[in-house]
Short mmCIF file of C-alpha atoms in Angstrom, two decimals:
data_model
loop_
_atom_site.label_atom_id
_atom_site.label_comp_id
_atom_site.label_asym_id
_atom_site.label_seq_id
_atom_site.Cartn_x
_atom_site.Cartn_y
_atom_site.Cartn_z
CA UNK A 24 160.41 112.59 162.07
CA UNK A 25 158.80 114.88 164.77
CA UNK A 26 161.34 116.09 167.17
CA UNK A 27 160.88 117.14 170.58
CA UNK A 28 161.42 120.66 171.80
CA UNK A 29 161.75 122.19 175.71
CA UNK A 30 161.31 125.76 176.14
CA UNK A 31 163.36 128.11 179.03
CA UNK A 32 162.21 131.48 179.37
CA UNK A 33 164.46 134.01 181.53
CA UNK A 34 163.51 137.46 182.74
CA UNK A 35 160.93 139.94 182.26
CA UNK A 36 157.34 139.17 180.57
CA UNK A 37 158.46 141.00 177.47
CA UNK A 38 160.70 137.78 177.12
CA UNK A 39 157.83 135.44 178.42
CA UNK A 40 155.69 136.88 175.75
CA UNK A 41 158.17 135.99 172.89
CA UNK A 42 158.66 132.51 174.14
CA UNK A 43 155.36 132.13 173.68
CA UNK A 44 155.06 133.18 170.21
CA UNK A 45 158.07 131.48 169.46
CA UNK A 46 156.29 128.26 170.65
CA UNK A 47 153.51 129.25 168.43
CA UNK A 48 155.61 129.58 165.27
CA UNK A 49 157.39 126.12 165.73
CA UNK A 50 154.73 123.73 167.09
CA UNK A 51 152.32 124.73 164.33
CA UNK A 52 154.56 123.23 161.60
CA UNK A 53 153.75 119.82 163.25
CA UNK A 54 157.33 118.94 162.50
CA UNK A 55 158.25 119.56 166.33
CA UNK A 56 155.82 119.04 169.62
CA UNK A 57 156.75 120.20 173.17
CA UNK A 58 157.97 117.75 175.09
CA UNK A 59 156.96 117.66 179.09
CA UNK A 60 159.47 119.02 181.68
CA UNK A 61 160.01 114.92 182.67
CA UNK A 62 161.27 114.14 179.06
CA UNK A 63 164.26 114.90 177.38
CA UNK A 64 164.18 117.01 174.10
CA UNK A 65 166.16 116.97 170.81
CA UNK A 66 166.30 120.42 171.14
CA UNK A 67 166.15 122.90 173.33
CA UNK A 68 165.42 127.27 173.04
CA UNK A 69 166.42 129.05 175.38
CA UNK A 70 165.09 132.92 176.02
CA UNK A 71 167.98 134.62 177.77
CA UNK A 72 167.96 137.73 179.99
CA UNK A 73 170.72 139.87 181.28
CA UNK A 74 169.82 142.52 183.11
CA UNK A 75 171.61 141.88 186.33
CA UNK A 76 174.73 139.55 186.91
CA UNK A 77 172.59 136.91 188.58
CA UNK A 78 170.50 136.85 185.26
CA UNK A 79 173.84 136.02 183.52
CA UNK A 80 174.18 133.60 185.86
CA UNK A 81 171.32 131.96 185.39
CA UNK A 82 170.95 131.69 181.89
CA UNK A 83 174.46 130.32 181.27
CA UNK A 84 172.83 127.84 184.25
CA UNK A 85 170.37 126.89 182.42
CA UNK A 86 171.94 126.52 179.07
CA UNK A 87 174.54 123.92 180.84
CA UNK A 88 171.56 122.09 182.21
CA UNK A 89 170.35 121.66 179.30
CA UNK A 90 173.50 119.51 177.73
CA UNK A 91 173.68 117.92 180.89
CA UNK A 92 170.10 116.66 180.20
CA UNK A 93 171.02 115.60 177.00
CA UNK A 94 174.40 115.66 175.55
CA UNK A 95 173.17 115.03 171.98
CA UNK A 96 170.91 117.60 171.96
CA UNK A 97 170.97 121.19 169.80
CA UNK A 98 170.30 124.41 172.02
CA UNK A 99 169.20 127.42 170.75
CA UNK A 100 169.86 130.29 172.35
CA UNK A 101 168.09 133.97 171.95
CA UNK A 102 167.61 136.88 174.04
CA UNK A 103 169.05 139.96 175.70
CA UNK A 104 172.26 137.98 177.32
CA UNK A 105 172.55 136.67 173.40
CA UNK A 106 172.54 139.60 172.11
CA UNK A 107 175.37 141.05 174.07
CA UNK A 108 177.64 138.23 174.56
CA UNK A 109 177.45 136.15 171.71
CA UNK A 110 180.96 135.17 171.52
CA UNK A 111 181.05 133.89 174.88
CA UNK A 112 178.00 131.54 174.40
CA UNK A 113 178.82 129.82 171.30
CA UNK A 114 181.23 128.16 173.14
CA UNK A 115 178.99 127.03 175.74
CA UNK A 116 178.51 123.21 175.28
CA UNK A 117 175.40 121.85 172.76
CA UNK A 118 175.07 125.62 171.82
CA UNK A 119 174.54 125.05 167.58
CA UNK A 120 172.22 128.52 167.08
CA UNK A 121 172.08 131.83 168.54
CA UNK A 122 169.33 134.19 167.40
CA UNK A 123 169.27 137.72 167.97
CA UNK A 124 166.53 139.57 169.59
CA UNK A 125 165.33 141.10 166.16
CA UNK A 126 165.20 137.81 164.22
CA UNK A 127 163.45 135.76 167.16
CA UNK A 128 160.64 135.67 164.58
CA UNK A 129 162.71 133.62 162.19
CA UNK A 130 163.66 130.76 164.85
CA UNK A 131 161.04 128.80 162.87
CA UNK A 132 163.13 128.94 159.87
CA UNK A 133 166.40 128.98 161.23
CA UNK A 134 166.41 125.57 162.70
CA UNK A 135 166.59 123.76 159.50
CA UNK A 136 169.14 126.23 158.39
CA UNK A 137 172.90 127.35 158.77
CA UNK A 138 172.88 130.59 160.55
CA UNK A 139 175.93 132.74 160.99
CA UNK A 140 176.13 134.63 164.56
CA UNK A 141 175.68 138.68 163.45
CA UNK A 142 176.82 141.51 165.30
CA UNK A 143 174.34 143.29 166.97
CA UNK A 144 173.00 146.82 165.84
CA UNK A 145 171.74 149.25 168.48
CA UNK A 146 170.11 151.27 166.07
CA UNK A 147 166.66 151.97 165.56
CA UNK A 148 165.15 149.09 164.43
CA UNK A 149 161.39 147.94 162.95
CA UNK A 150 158.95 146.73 165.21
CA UNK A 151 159.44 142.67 165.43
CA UNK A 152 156.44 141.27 163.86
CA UNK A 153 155.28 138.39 166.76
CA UNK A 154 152.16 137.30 167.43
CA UNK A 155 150.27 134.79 169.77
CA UNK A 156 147.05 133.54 170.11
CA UNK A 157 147.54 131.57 173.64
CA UNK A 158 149.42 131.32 176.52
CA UNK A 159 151.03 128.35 178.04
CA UNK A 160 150.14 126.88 181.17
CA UNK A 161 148.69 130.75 182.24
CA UNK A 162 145.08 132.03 183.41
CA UNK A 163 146.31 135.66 182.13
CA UNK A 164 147.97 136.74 179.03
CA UNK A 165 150.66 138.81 177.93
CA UNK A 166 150.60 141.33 175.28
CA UNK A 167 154.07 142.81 173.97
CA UNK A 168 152.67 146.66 172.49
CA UNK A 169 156.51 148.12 172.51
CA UNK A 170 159.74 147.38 172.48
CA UNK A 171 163.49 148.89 173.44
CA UNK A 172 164.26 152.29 175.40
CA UNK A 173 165.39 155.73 174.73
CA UNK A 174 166.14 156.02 178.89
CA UNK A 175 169.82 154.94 178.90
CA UNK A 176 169.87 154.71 182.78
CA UNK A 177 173.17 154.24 184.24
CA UNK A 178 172.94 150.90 185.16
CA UNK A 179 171.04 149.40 182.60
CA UNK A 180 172.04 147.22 179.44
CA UNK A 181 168.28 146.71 177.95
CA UNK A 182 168.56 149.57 175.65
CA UNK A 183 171.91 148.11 174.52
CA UNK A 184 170.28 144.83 174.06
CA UNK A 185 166.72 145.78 172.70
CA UNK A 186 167.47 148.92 170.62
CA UNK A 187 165.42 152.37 170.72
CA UNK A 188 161.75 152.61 171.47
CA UNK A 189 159.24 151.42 169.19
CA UNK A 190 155.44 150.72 169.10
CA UNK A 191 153.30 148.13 167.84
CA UNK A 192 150.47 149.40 165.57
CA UNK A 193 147.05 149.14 167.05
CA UNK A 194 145.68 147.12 164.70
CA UNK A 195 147.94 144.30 165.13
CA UNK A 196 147.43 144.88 169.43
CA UNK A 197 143.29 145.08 169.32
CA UNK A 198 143.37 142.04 167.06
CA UNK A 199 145.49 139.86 169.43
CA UNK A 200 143.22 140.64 172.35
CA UNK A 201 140.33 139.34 170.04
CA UNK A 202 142.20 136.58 169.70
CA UNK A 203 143.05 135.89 172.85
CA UNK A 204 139.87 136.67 174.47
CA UNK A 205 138.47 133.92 171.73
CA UNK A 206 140.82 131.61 173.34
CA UNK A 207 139.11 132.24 177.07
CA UNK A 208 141.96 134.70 179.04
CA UNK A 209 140.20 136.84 180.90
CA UNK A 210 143.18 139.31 182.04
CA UNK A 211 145.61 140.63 179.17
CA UNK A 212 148.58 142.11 180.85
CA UNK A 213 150.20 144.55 178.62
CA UNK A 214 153.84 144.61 178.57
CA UNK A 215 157.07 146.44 177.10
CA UNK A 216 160.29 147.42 177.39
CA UNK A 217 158.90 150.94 178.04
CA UNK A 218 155.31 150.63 178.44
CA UNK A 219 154.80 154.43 178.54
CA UNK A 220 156.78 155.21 175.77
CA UNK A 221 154.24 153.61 173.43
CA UNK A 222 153.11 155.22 170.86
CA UNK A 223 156.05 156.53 169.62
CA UNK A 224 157.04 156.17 165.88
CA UNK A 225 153.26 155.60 165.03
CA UNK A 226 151.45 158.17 162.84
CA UNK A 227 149.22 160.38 164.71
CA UNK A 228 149.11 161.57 168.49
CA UNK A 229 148.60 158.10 169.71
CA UNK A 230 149.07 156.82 173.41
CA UNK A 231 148.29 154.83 175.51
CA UNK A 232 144.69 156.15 177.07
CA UNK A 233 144.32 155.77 173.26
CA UNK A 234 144.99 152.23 173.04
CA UNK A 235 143.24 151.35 176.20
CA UNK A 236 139.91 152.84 175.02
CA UNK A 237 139.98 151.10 171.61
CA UNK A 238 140.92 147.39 173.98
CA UNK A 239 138.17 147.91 176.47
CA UNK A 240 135.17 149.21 174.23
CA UNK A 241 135.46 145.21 173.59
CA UNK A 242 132.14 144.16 174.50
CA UNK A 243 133.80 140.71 176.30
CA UNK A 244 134.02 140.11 180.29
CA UNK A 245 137.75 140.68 180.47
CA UNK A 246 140.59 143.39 182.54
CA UNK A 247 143.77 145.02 181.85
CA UNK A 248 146.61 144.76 183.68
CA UNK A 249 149.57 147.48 182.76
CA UNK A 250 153.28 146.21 183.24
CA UNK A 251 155.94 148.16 184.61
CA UNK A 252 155.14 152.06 183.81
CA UNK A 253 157.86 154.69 184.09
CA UNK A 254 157.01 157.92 186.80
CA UNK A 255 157.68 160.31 184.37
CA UNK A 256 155.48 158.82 181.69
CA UNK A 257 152.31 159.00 183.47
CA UNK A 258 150.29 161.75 182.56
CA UNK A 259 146.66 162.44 183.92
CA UNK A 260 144.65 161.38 181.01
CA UNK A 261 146.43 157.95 181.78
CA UNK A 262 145.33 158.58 185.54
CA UNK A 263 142.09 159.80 184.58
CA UNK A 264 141.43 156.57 182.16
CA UNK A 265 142.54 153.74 184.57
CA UNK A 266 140.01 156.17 187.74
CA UNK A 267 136.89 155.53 185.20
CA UNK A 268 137.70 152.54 183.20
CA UNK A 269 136.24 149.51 185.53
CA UNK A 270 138.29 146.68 183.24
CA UNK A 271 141.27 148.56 184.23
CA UNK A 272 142.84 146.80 186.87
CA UNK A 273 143.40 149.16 189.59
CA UNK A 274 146.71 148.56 189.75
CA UNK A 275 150.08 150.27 188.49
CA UNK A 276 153.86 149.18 188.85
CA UNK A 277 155.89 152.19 189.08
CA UNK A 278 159.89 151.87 189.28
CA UNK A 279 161.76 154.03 191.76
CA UNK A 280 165.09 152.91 191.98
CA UNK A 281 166.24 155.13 194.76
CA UNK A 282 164.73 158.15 197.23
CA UNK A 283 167.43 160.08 196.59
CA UNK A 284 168.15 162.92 194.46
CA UNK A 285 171.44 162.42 194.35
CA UNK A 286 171.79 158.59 193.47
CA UNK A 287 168.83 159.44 190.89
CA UNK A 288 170.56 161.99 189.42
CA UNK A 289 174.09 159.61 188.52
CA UNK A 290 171.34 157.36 187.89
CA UNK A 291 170.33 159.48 185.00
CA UNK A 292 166.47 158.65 186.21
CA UNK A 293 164.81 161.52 184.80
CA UNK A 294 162.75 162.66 187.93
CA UNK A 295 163.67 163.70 191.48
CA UNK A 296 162.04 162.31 194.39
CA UNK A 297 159.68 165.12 194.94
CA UNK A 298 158.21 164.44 191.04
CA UNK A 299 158.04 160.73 191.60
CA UNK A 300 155.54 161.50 195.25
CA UNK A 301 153.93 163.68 193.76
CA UNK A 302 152.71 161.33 190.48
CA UNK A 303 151.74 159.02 193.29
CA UNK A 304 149.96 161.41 195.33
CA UNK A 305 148.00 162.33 192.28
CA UNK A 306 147.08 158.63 191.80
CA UNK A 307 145.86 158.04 194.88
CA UNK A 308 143.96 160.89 195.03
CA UNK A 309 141.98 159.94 191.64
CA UNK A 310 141.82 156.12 192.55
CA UNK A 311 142.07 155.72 196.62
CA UNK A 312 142.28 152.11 196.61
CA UNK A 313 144.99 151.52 194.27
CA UNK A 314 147.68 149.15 194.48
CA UNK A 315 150.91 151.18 193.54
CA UNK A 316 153.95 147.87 193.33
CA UNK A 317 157.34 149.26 192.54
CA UNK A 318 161.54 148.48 192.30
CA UNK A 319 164.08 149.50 194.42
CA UNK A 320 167.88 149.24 193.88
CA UNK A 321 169.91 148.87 196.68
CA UNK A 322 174.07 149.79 196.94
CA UNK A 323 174.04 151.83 193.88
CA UNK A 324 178.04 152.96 193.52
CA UNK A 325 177.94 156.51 195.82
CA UNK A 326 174.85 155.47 197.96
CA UNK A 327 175.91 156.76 201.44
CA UNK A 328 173.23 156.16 204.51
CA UNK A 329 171.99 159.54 204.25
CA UNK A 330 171.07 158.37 200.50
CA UNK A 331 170.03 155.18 201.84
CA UNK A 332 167.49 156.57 204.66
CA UNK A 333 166.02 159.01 202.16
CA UNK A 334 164.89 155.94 200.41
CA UNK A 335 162.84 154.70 203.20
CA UNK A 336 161.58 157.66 204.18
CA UNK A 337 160.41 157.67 200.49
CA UNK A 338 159.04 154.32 200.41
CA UNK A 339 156.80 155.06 203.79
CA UNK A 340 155.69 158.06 202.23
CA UNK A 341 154.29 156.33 198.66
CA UNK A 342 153.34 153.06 200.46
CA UNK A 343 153.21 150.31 197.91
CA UNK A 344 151.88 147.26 198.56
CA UNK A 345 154.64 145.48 196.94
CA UNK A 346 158.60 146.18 196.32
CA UNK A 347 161.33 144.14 194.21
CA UNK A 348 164.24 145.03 195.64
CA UNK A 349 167.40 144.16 194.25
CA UNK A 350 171.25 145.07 194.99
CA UNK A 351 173.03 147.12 192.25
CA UNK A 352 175.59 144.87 190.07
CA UNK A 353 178.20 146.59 187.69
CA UNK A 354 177.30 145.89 184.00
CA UNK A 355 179.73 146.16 181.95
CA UNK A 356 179.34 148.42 179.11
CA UNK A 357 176.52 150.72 180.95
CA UNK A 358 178.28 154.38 182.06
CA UNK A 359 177.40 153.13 186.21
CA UNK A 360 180.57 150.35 185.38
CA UNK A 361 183.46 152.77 185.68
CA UNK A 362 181.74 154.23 188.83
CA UNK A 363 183.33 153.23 192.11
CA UNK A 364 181.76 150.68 194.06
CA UNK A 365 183.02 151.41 197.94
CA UNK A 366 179.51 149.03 199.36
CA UNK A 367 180.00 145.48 200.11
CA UNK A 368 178.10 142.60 199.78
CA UNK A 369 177.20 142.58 203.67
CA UNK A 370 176.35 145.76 203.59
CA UNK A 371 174.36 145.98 200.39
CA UNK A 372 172.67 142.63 201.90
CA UNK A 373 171.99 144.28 205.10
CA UNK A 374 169.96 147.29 203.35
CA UNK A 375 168.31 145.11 201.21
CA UNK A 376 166.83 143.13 204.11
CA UNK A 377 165.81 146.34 205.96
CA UNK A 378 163.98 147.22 202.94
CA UNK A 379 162.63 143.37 202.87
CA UNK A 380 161.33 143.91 206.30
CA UNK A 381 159.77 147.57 205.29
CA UNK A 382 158.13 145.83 202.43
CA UNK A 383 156.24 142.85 204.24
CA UNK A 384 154.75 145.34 206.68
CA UNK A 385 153.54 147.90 204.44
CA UNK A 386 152.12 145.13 202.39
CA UNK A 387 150.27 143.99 205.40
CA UNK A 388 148.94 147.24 206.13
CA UNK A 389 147.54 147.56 202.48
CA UNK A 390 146.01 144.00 202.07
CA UNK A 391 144.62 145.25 206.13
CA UNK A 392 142.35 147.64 204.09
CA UNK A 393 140.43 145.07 202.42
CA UNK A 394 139.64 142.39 205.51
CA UNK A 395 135.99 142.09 205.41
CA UNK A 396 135.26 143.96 201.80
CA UNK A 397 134.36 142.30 198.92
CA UNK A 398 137.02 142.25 196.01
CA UNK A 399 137.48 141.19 192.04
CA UNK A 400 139.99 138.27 191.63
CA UNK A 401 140.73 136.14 188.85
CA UNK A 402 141.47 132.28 189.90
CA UNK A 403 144.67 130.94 188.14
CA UNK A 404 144.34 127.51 186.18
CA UNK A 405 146.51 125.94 189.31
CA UNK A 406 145.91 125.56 192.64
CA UNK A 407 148.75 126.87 195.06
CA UNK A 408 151.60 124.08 196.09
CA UNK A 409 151.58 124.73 199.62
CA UNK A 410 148.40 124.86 200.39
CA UNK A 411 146.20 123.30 197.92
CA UNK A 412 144.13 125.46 197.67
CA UNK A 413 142.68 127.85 194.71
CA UNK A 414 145.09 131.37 194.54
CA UNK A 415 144.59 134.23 191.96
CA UNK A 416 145.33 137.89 191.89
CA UNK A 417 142.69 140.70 192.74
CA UNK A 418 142.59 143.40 190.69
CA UNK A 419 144.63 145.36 193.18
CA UNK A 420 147.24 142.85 193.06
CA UNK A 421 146.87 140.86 196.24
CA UNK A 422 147.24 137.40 195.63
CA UNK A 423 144.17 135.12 197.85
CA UNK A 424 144.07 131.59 198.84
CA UNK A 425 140.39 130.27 198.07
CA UNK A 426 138.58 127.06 199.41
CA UNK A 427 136.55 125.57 196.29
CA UNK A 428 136.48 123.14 193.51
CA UNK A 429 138.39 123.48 189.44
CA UNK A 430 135.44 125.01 188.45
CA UNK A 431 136.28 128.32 189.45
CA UNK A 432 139.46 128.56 188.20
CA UNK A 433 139.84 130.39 185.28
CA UNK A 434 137.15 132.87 186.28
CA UNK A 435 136.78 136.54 187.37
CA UNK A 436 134.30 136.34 190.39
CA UNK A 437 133.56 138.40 193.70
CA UNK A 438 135.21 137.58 197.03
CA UNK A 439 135.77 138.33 200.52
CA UNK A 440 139.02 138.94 202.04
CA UNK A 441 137.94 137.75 205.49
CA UNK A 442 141.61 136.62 206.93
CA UNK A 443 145.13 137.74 206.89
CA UNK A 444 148.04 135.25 208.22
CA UNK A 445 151.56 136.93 207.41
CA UNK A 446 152.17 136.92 203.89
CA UNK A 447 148.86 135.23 203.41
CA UNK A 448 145.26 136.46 202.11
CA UNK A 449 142.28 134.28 202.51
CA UNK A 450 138.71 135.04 200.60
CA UNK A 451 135.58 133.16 200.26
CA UNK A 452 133.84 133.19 197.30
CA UNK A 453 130.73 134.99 196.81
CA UNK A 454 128.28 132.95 194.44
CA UNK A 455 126.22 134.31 192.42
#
């Protein structure tokens, strides 16, 4: 009897990237198939994250929804939130399985076996051994090189939930772009816990300039997109690879967190303010045009408005093209818990809008730049809901609207950015 399986994926692409492999595992035994989002399944996996209350929120969400969809059915659940709260989601209704984030490579096997819930060990653990060779419903592709981190902010549970850094070997990377590039992806985004940190626990001085030379001496049309990178990881060989390297997407998502010294510091972000505009001053001076994206935390426990206004002076000064911003919650077990929260929610709102507003106008003023030049974009596999029309990502990160027909999608091809409406970008494609 094949049974029918639906797939929820929480969180960061780290998480997206296991899914994926986890889908992999199970459909090739051709005892399960993937049933559409329409259908009901028999059972359901669901990738938890918890790296902010609302992501608790959400996942216990969307593990309810899923008995409500069908009260007969099993749910397996896996992932960060499942790793640190175990006890409270076994009792969650329909919830027969919970997998930890080390043994989401044995999901296959556990689903026609008993498995006993196991306390988690935040030790240094091996490298989990997933693979892919797709990517569901997506023109671009993940890669997961590393996982865990050694950073311990104050705020954060990841290291808690993912263990201490550790790399993928290179073999086992370069072969899963062949792979992938066999399958058609033309952008492979590569993703980690902490990206930078890779390279650690592997023998010899490998990192990742390293990595990217041995991925993009592929003789295949194809670019790289690097994940979330941390300030003080990048170093100028990194720079000076992604200046010279044209399948490196000139692109690079840098966290800040906060403009302040002093909230950095109780933070336990290892750079001040001064360190982190520098790095980006030394970017932009080897790649002009770059697209530097970033996150911002808002109401961290001590952030007066002097803290607060150092921020945006901060953010004016590195002008990204894009910020996440996101107001602090208290995670229990991180040291930032005991610390005393005097912000409200109005007021932590209130910032984060002013930083909203900041945001769409710098963003403006970057995509400005472009109006009239011609640009690199890949064109996604679906066209954009409002609209209708084709939408991709440039390799500076500005997402277009396109007129044209299917054929396109799926394809890296030159544009011109020749109107901006608001938070809109419109090109026309260049043939030839």
């Amino acid at each position: 009897m094949i049974r029918k399986v639906k797939f929820y994926t929480l969180g960061c692409k780290t998480n997206q990237y296991e899914t994926q492999a986890i889908r992999e595992s199970i459909i090739s035994k051709k005892r399960f198939e993937e049933t559409p989002p329409s259908e009901k399944a028999d059972i359901y996996i669901v990738n938890t994250c918890t790296v902010t209350a609302k992501a608790d929120r959400n996942s216990r969400w969307t593990i309810n929804h899923c008995h409500r969809e069908n009260p007969n059915a099993k749910i397996l659940v896996t992932g960060c939130l499942a790793e640190l709260d175990d006890k409270m989601i076994k009792d969650l209704p329909g919830v027969f399985l919970i997998a930890k984030n080390r043994d989401k490579h044995r999901i296959k096997d556990f689903l026609n076996t008993t498995y006993d819930i196991r306390h988690t060990i935040y030790g240094r653990q091996d490298y989990t051994p997933l693979k892919i060779s797709g990517f569901q419903n997506r023109t671009k592709a993940f890669i997961k090189i590393q996982d865990g981190c050694d950073n311990f902010c104050a705020y954060c549970k990841v290291p808690l939930a993912r263990g201490r850094s550790r790399s993928r070997d290179v073999e086992g990377i370069v072969e899963e772009v062949a792979r992938l590039l066999d399958s058609g992806f033309k952008e492979l985004v590569l993703t980690g816990i902490c990206l930078g940190d890779w390279g650690k626990g592997l023998e010899g001085d490998f990192k990742l300039p390293e990595l990217l030379e041995k991925i993009t001496k592929i003789n295949r049309d194809f670019r790289v997109r690097l994940s979330s990178i941390e300030p003080n990881l990048i170093e100028d060989n990194l720079i000076e690879k992604v200046a010279r390297d044209d399948k490196i997407c000139n692109h690079l998502h840098i966290p800040l967190q906060s403009g302040s010294d002093k909230i950095l510091k109780t933070m336990r972000r290892p750079y001040t303010a001064n360190e982190y505009l520098r790095t980006i001053k030394k970017i932009r001076k080897a790649i002009p045009a770059i697209s530097i994206t970033s996150d911002v935390m808002v109401g961290f426990p001590g952030e007066s408005l002097k803290d607060f206004n150092a921020t945006v002076r901060l953010i004016k000064d590195i002008f990204p093209s894009r910020l996440h911003i996101f107001p602090y919650s208290k995670r229990r077990g991180t040291p930032a818990y005991i610390l005393n929260d005097k912000l409200t929610p109005k007021e932590k709102k209130a910032r984060r809008e002013i930083l909203v507003n900041l945001s769409e106008k710098l963003s403006y003023k970057y995509r400005r730049r472009f109006l009239g030049k011609t640009v690199s974009g890949l064109i996604e596999a679906k066209r954009d809901p409002g609209t209708d029309l084709l939408t991709g990502y440039t390799d500076t990160y500005i997402r277009f609207l396109l007129k044209g027909d299917d054929s396109l999608m799926g394809k890296i091809t030159a544009l011109k950015i020749n109107k901006l409406a608001g938070k809109s970008t419109f090109c026309k494609h260049l043939s030839g």
